PDB file of C-alpha atoms in Angstrom:
ATOM      1  CA  MET J   1       0.000   0.000   0.000  1.00 45.00           C
ATOM      2  CA  GLN J   2       1.345   3.408  -0.964  1.00 51.00           C
ATOM      3  CA  PRO J   3       1.553   6.078   1.761  1.00 54.00           C
ATOM      4  CA  THR J   4      -1.103   8.763   1.990  1.00 53.00           C
ATOM      5  CA  PRO J   5       0.169  12.306   1.365  1.00 54.00           C
ATOM      6  CA  ARG J   6       0.755  14.239   4.550  1.00 54.00           C
ATOM      7  CA  PRO J   7      -1.795  17.001   5.101  1.00 51.00           C
ATOM      8  CA  ALA J   8      -0.497  20.460   4.346  1.00 50.00           C
ATOM      9  CA  ASP J   9       0.636  22.283   7.446  1.00 48.00           C
ATOM     10  CA  ALA J  10      -0.158  25.875   8.279  1.00 39.00           C
ATOM     11  CA  SER J  11       3.034  27.188   6.692  1.00 42.00           C
ATOM     12  CA  ASN J  12       2.068  25.623   3.372  1.00 44.00           C
ATOM     13  CA  ARG J  13      -1.296  27.371   3.423  1.00 46.00           C
ATOM     14  CA  ARG J  14       0.077  30.883   3.713  1.00 45.00           C
ATOM     15  CA  THR J  15      -0.596  33.096   0.749  1.00 47.00           C
ATOM     16  CA  SER J  16       2.454  35.301   1.311  1.00 61.00           C
ATOM     17  CA  ARG J  17       4.812  35.627  -1.631  1.00 77.00           C
ATOM     18  CA  LEU J  18       7.976  33.545  -1.618  1.00 76.00           C
ATOM     19  CA  PRO J  19      11.159  34.004  -3.635  1.00 85.00           C
ATOM     20  CA  ARG J  20      10.884  32.055  -6.867  1.00 85.00           C
ATOM     21  CA  SER J  21      13.485  29.480  -5.835  1.00 86.00           C
ATOM     22  CA  ALA J  22      11.768  28.889  -2.486  1.00 90.00           C
ATOM     23  CA  ARG J  23       8.380  28.551  -4.149  1.00 91.00           C
ATOM     24  CA  ARG J  24       9.769  26.067  -6.650  1.00 93.00           C
ATOM     25  CA  LEU J  25      11.234  23.981  -3.844  1.00 93.00           C
ATOM     26  CA  GLN J  26       7.919  24.081  -1.969  1.00 94.00           C
ATOM     27  CA  LEU J  27       6.082  22.873  -5.069  1.00 96.00           C
ATOM     28  CA  LEU J  28       8.589  20.091  -5.679  1.00 96.00           C
ATOM     29  CA  ARG J  29       8.213  18.794  -2.129  1.00 95.00           C
ATOM     30  CA  ALA J  30       4.429  18.876  -2.399  1.00 96.00           C
ATOM     31  CA  ALA J  31       4.551  17.095  -5.742  1.00 96.00           C
ATOM     32  CA  GLN J  32       6.860  14.454  -4.314  1.00 96.00           C
ATOM     33  CA  ASP J  33       4.344  13.656  -1.575  1.00 96.00           C
ATOM     34  CA  VAL J  34       1.542  13.307  -4.090  1.00 96.00           C
ATOM     35  CA  PHE J  35       3.454  11.334  -6.727  1.00 96.00           C
ATOM     36  CA  VAL J  36       4.881   8.912  -4.160  1.00 95.00           C
ATOM     37  CA  ALA J  37       1.436   8.282  -2.686  1.00 95.00           C
ATOM     38  CA  GLN J  38      -0.604   8.159  -5.887  1.00 94.00           C
ATOM     39  CA  GLY J  39       1.762   7.535  -8.765  1.00 94.00           C
ATOM     40  CA  PHE J  40       2.011   9.754 -11.820  1.00 95.00           C
ATOM     41  CA  HIS J  41      -1.169   8.733 -13.560  1.00 95.00           C
ATOM     42  CA  ALA J  42      -3.500   9.045 -10.565  1.00 95.00           C
ATOM     43  CA  ALA J  43      -2.024  12.334  -9.352  1.00 95.00           C
ATOM     44  CA  ALA J  44      -3.621  15.602 -10.447  1.00 95.00           C
ATOM     45  CA  MET J  45      -2.265  19.129 -10.524  1.00 96.00           C
ATOM     46  CA  ASP J  46      -5.179  20.068  -8.261  1.00 95.00           C
ATOM     47  CA  ASP J  47      -3.850  17.611  -5.664  1.00 96.00           C
ATOM     48  CA  ILE J  48      -0.369  19.081  -5.856  1.00 96.00           C
ATOM     49  CA  ALA J  49      -1.581  22.682  -5.638  1.00 96.00           C
ATOM     50  CA  ASP J  50      -3.742  21.798  -2.658  1.00 96.00           C
ATOM     51  CA  ARG J  51      -0.855  19.984  -0.966  1.00 95.00           C
ATOM     52  CA  ALA J  52       1.355  23.037  -1.465  1.00 94.00           C
ATOM     53  CA  GLY J  53      -1.359  25.439  -0.352  1.00 94.00           C
ATOM     54  CA  VAL J  54      -1.245  27.443  -3.583  1.00 93.00           C
ATOM     55  CA  SER J  55      -3.574  28.080  -6.496  1.00 93.00           C
ATOM     56  CA  LYS J  56      -3.188  26.158  -9.749  1.00 94.00           C
ATOM     57  CA  PRO J  57      -2.112  29.317 -11.616  1.00 93.00           C
ATOM     58  CA  VAL J  58       0.814  29.649  -9.198  1.00 93.00           C
ATOM     59  CA  LEU J  59       1.742  26.029  -9.841  1.00 94.00           C
ATOM     60  CA  TYR J  60       1.594  26.531 -13.607  1.00 94.00           C
ATOM     61  CA  GLN J  61       3.812  29.606 -13.342  1.00 93.00           C
ATOM     62  CA  HIS J  62       6.631  27.259 -12.341  1.00 94.00           C
ATOM     63  CA  PHE J  63       5.786  24.059 -14.222  1.00 94.00           C
ATOM     64  CA  PRO J  64       3.874  23.977 -17.540  1.00 94.00           C
ATOM     65  CA  GLY J  65       2.361  20.596 -16.735  1.00 94.00           C
ATOM     66  CA  LYS J  66       2.340  17.529 -14.526  1.00 95.00           C
ATOM     67  CA  ARG J  67       4.930  15.711 -16.624  1.00 95.00           C
ATOM     68  CA  ASP J  68       7.361  18.637 -16.428  1.00 95.00           C
ATOM     69  CA  LEU J  69       7.011  18.612 -12.654  1.00 96.00           C
ATOM     70  CA  TYR J  70       7.597  14.867 -12.507  1.00 96.00           C
ATOM     71  CA  LEU J  71      10.700  15.074 -14.697  1.00 97.00           C
ATOM     72  CA  ALA J  72      12.152  17.861 -12.553  1.00 96.00           C
ATOM     73  CA  LEU J  73      11.705  15.732  -9.446  1.00 95.00           C
ATOM     74  CA  LEU J  74      13.202  12.704 -11.142  1.00 96.00           C
ATOM     75  CA  GLU J  75      16.271  14.656 -12.252  1.00 96.00           C
ATOM     76  CA  GLU J  76      16.768  15.909  -8.709  1.00 96.00           C
ATOM     77  CA  HIS J  77      16.650  12.506  -7.073  1.00 96.00           C
ATOM     78  CA  VAL J  78      18.591  10.613  -9.715  1.00 97.00           C
ATOM     79  CA  SER J  79      21.354  13.197  -9.292  1.00 96.00           C
ATOM     80  CA  GLU J  80      21.163  12.769  -5.526  1.00 96.00           C
ATOM     81  CA  LEU J  81      21.762   9.018  -5.810  1.00 96.00           C
ATOM     82  CA  ALA J  82      24.616   9.519  -8.267  1.00 96.00           C
ATOM     83  CA  ASP J  83      26.219  12.027  -5.891  1.00 96.00           C
ATOM     84  CA  ARG J  84      25.923   9.573  -3.000  1.00 95.00           C
ATOM     85  CA  VAL J  85      27.657   6.840  -4.974  1.00 96.00           C
ATOM     86  CA  GLY J  86      30.339   9.216  -6.229  1.00 94.00           C
ATOM     87  CA  GLU J  87      31.096  10.323  -2.684  1.00 94.00           C
ATOM     88  CA  ALA J  88      31.277   6.679  -1.592  1.00 93.00           C
ATOM     89  CA  MET J  89      33.912   5.960  -4.227  1.00 91.00           C
ATOM     90  CA  GLY J  90      35.931   9.090  -3.526  1.00 90.00           C
ATOM     91  CA  GLY J  91      35.771   9.045   0.243  1.00 85.00           C
ATOM     92  CA  THR J  92      38.471   6.416   0.822  1.00 83.00           C
ATOM     93  CA  ASP J  93      41.289   4.515  -0.900  1.00 83.00           C
ATOM     94  CA  ASP J  94      40.355   1.319   0.930  1.00 86.00           C
ATOM     95  CA  ASN J  95      38.428  -0.870  -1.491  1.00 84.00           C
ATOM     96  CA  ARG J  96      36.646  -2.879   1.172  1.00 87.00           C
ATOM     97  CA  ALA J  97      35.385   0.377   2.649  1.00 90.00           C
ATOM     98  CA  ARG J  98      34.378   1.548  -0.823  1.00 90.00           C
ATOM     99  CA  VAL J  99      32.128  -1.480  -1.309  1.00 91.00           C
ATOM    100  CA  ASP J 100      30.561  -0.890   2.095  1.00 94.00           C
ATOM    101  CA  ALA J 101      30.014   2.783   1.301  1.00 95.00           C
ATOM    102  CA  ALA J 102      28.532   2.043  -2.130  1.00 95.00           C
ATOM    103  CA  VAL J 103      26.017  -0.392  -0.681  1.00 96.00           C
ATOM    104  CA  GLY J 104      25.315   2.051   2.138  1.00 96.00           C
ATOM    105  CA  ALA J 105      24.628   4.823  -0.388  1.00 97.00           C
ATOM    106  CA  TYR J 106      21.754   2.818  -1.850  1.00 97.00           C
ATOM    107  CA  PHE J 107      20.386   1.900   1.576  1.00 97.00           C
ATOM    108  CA  ASP J 108      20.473   5.522   2.703  1.00 97.00           C
ATOM    109  CA  PHE J 109      18.859   6.773  -0.498  1.00 97.00           C
ATOM    110  CA  ILE J 110      16.054   4.224  -0.251  1.00 97.00           C
ATOM    111  CA  ASP J 111      15.559   4.834   3.472  1.00 96.00           C
ATOM    112  CA  ALA J 112      15.493   8.629   3.136  1.00 95.00           C
ATOM    113  CA  GLU J 113      12.472  10.610   4.288  1.00 91.00           C
ATOM    114  CA  GLY J 114       9.916  11.150   1.556  1.00 91.00           C
ATOM    115  CA  GLU J 115      10.478   7.824  -0.223  1.00 94.00           C
ATOM    116  CA  ALA J 116      11.766   9.533  -3.367  1.00 94.00           C
ATOM    117  CA  PHE J 117      13.321   6.228  -4.404  1.00 95.00           C
ATOM    118  CA  ARG J 118       9.850   5.153  -5.559  1.00 95.00           C
ATOM    119  CA  LEU J 119      10.025   7.760  -8.314  1.00 94.00           C
ATOM    120  CA  VAL J 120      13.357   6.376  -9.479  1.00 94.00           C
ATOM    121  CA  PHE J 121      12.873   2.630  -9.103  1.00 95.00           C
ATOM    122  CA  GLU J 122       9.099   2.111  -9.057  1.00 93.00           C
ATOM    123  CA  SER J 123       7.763   4.747 -11.423  1.00 92.00           C
ATOM    124  CA  ASP J 124       4.508   4.050 -13.252  1.00 93.00           C
ATOM    125  CA  LEU J 125       5.900   6.211 -16.058  1.00 92.00           C
ATOM    126  CA  ARG J 126       8.923   4.089 -16.951  1.00 88.00           C
ATOM    127  CA  ASN J 127       7.657   3.599 -20.518  1.00 90.00           C
ATOM    128  CA  ASP J 128       8.040   7.344 -21.094  1.00 93.00           C
ATOM    129  CA  GLY J 129      11.193   7.923 -23.118  1.00 95.00           C
ATOM    130  CA  ASP J 130      12.346  10.939 -21.104  1.00 95.00           C
ATOM    131  CA  VAL J 131      11.777   9.170 -17.786  1.00 96.00           C
ATOM    132  CA  ARG J 132      13.665   6.115 -18.969  1.00 95.00           C
ATOM    133  CA  ALA J 133      16.513   8.281 -20.262  1.00 97.00           C
ATOM    134  CA  ILE J 134      16.903  10.110 -16.939  1.00 96.00           C
ATOM    135  CA  VAL J 135      16.888   6.897 -14.912  1.00 96.00           C
ATOM    136  CA  ASP J 136      19.241   5.129 -17.328  1.00 95.00           C
ATOM    137  CA  ARG J 137      21.626   8.087 -17.296  1.00 96.00           C
ATOM    138  CA  GLY J 138      21.690   8.068 -13.497  1.00 95.00           C
ATOM    139  CA  THR J 139      22.289   4.324 -13.433  1.00 96.00           C
ATOM    140  CA  GLU J 140      25.167   4.713 -15.875  1.00 97.00           C
ATOM    141  CA  VAL J 141      26.786   7.400 -13.736  1.00 96.00           C
ATOM    142  CA  CYS J 142      26.638   5.150 -10.660  1.00 96.00           C
ATOM    143  CA  VAL J 143      27.904   2.098 -12.534  1.00 97.00           C
ATOM    144  CA  GLU J 144      30.734   4.025 -14.208  1.00 96.00           C
ATOM    145  CA  ALA J 145      31.907   5.502 -10.905  1.00 94.00           C
ATOM    146  CA  ILE J 146      32.223   2.029  -9.428  1.00 94.00           C
ATOM    147  CA  ALA J 147      33.612   0.461 -12.606  1.00 94.00           C
ATOM    148  CA  GLU J 148      36.439   2.994 -12.740  1.00 91.00           C
ATOM    149  CA  VAL J 149      37.641   1.839  -9.335  1.00 88.00           C
ATOM    150  CA  ILE J 150      37.228  -1.846 -10.203  1.00 87.00           C
ATOM    151  CA  ALA J 151      39.184  -1.446 -13.434  1.00 88.00           C
ATOM    152  CA  ALA J 152      42.006   0.451 -11.758  1.00 84.00           C
ATOM    153  CA  ASP J 153      42.274  -2.082  -8.962  1.00 81.00           C
ATOM    154  CA  THR J 154      41.852  -5.360 -10.838  1.00 80.00           C
ATOM    155  CA  GLY J 155      43.046  -4.572 -14.332  1.00 83.00           C
ATOM    156  CA  ALA J 156      39.698  -5.694 -15.742  1.00 86.00           C
ATOM    157  CA  ASP J 157      38.883  -4.311 -19.176  1.00 90.00           C
ATOM    158  CA  PRO J 158      36.188  -1.599 -19.282  1.00 92.00           C
ATOM    159  CA  GLU J 159      33.303  -3.858 -20.315  1.00 94.00           C
ATOM    160  CA  ARG J 160      33.999  -6.430 -17.604  1.00 91.00           C
ATOM    161  CA  ALA J 161      34.483  -3.705 -15.004  1.00 92.00           C
ATOM    162  CA  LEU J 162      31.119  -2.191 -15.990  1.00 95.00           C
ATOM    163  CA  LEU J 163      29.447  -5.590 -15.746  1.00 94.00           C
ATOM    164  CA  LEU J 164      30.859  -6.152 -12.264  1.00 92.00           C
ATOM    165  CA  ALA J 165      29.828  -2.660 -11.203  1.00 94.00           C
ATOM    166  CA  SER J 166      26.288  -3.168 -12.508  1.00 96.00           C
ATOM    167  CA  GLY J 167      26.091  -6.328 -10.417  1.00 94.00           C
ATOM    168  CA  LEU J 168      27.071  -4.396  -7.305  1.00 94.00           C
ATOM    169  CA  THR J 169      24.520  -1.632  -7.920  1.00 96.00           C
ATOM    170  CA  GLY J 170      21.815  -4.189  -8.647  1.00 96.00           C
ATOM    171  CA  LEU J 171      22.584  -6.075  -5.463  1.00 96.00           C
ATOM    172  CA  ALA J 172      22.554  -2.877  -3.411  1.00 96.00           C
ATOM    173  CA  GLU J 173      19.288  -1.552  -4.863  1.00 97.00           C
ATOM    174  CA  THR J 174      17.349  -4.817  -4.674  1.00 96.00           C
ATOM    175  CA  SER J 175      18.489  -5.699  -1.173  1.00 97.00           C
ATOM    176  CA  ALA J 176      17.777  -2.194   0.134  1.00 97.00           C
ATOM    177  CA  ARG J 177      14.253  -2.237  -1.282  1.00 97.00           C
ATOM    178  CA  TRP J 178      13.697  -5.704   0.209  1.00 96.00           C
ATOM    179  CA  TRP J 179      15.016  -4.545   3.576  1.00 97.00           C
ATOM    180  CA  LEU J 180      13.027  -1.322   3.859  1.00 96.00           C
ATOM    181  CA  PRO J 181       9.661  -2.763   5.025  1.00 95.00           C
ATOM    182  CA  ARG J 182      11.542  -5.201   7.276  1.00 92.00           C
ATOM    183  CA  LYS J 183      14.069  -2.820   8.816  1.00 89.00           C
ATOM    184  CA  GLY J 184      12.630  -3.372  12.271  1.00 88.00           C
ATOM    185  CA  THR J 185      14.102  -6.872  12.209  1.00 94.00           C
ATOM    186  CA  VAL J 186      17.549  -6.067  10.793  1.00 94.00           C
ATOM    187  CA  SER J 187      19.322  -2.782  11.458  1.00 95.00           C
ATOM    188  CA  ARG J 188      20.576  -0.649   8.605  1.00 96.00           C
ATOM    189  CA  ASP J 189      24.219  -1.179   9.599  1.00 96.00           C
ATOM    190  CA  GLU J 190      23.850  -4.954   9.835  1.00 96.00           C
ATOM    191  CA  ALA J 191      22.023  -5.116   6.512  1.00 96.00           C
ATOM    192  CA  VAL J 192      24.706  -3.051   4.769  1.00 96.00           C
ATOM    193  CA  SER J 193      27.431  -5.159   6.366  1.00 96.00           C
ATOM    194  CA  LEU J 194      25.807  -8.402   5.220  1.00 96.00           C
ATOM    195  CA  MET J 195      25.329  -7.264   1.637  1.00 95.00           C
ATOM    196  CA  SER J 196      28.714  -5.600   1.285  1.00 94.00           C
ATOM    197  CA  ALA J 197      30.374  -8.749   2.657  1.00 93.00           C
ATOM    198  CA  LEU J 198      28.564 -10.781   0.003  1.00 92.00           C
ATOM    199  CA  ALA J 199      29.676  -8.396  -2.746  1.00 89.00           C
ATOM    200  CA  TRP J 200      33.237  -8.164  -1.440  1.00 86.00           C
ATOM    201  CA  ARG J 201      33.706 -11.929  -1.514  1.00 81.00           C
ATOM    202  CA  GLY J 202      33.119 -11.814  -5.230  1.00 73.00           C
ATOM    203  CA  ILE J 203      34.979  -8.639  -6.163  1.00 72.00           C
ATOM    204  CA  SER J 204      37.995  -9.397  -3.976  1.00 65.00           C
ATOM    205  CA  GLY J 205      38.497 -12.628  -5.897  1.00 62.00           C
ATOM    206  CA  PHE J 206      39.860 -10.625  -8.810  1.00 64.00           C
ATOM    207  CA  PRO J 207      43.628 -10.048  -8.670  1.00 56.00           C
ATOM    208  CA  ARG J 208      44.946  -6.561  -8.078  1.00 56.00           C
ATOM    209  CA  VAL J 209      47.062  -5.027 -10.796  1.00 50.00           C
ATOM    210  CA  ASP J 210      50.032  -4.621  -8.471  1.00 52.00           C
ATOM    211  CA  GLY J 211      49.570  -8.043  -6.950  1.00 47.00           C
ATOM    212  CA  ASP J 212      49.302  -6.629  -3.423  1.00 50.00           C
ATOM    213  CA  PRO J 213      46.798  -8.257  -1.075  1.00 40.00           C
ATOM    214  CA  ARG J 214      43.724  -6.317  -0.066  1.00 43.00           C
TER     215      ARG J 214
END
């Protein structure tokens, strides 16, 4: 069952003017609540305007239509995930820690407040070419960031490094989504440790270029 959008609070119902950037952010957060709860097709611009506490004309001043609003949200959250994975790869030179951080990036993204991951991984608009392109581009950025490290460390050619990296991202995403409704039984840290240990046993089997042990 999808969550019900949170009722707009008093601050959302004010009619005072906001700076354009602040208003846009307010509308994006309201739209996220509605899209996560209802999906793209069932959501209406009326619902989003009501959630934000604004009139529809105000909403249309910022976004020409519902699809434009959805794509803006998707871009934001796909970039967020890519940034998380990039930081995981760049935050340490220890490859075991990198695997742990990469898996943790997916768990943290999926466990974040607002459930934006549903827009990225569970969208009811995935057949839309622009939606698919945004998600695919984000996936490629994550996979390439990990593959670069794998290739440098193991000497694997680019295609094999990308394949290994896609396996790691797939493992992290699927396990995090499986864990989310069950997180009361397994802590986040234990879940990340279990999955990164599984991934590491495979990746660490590849020889390092310099022959040094990990």
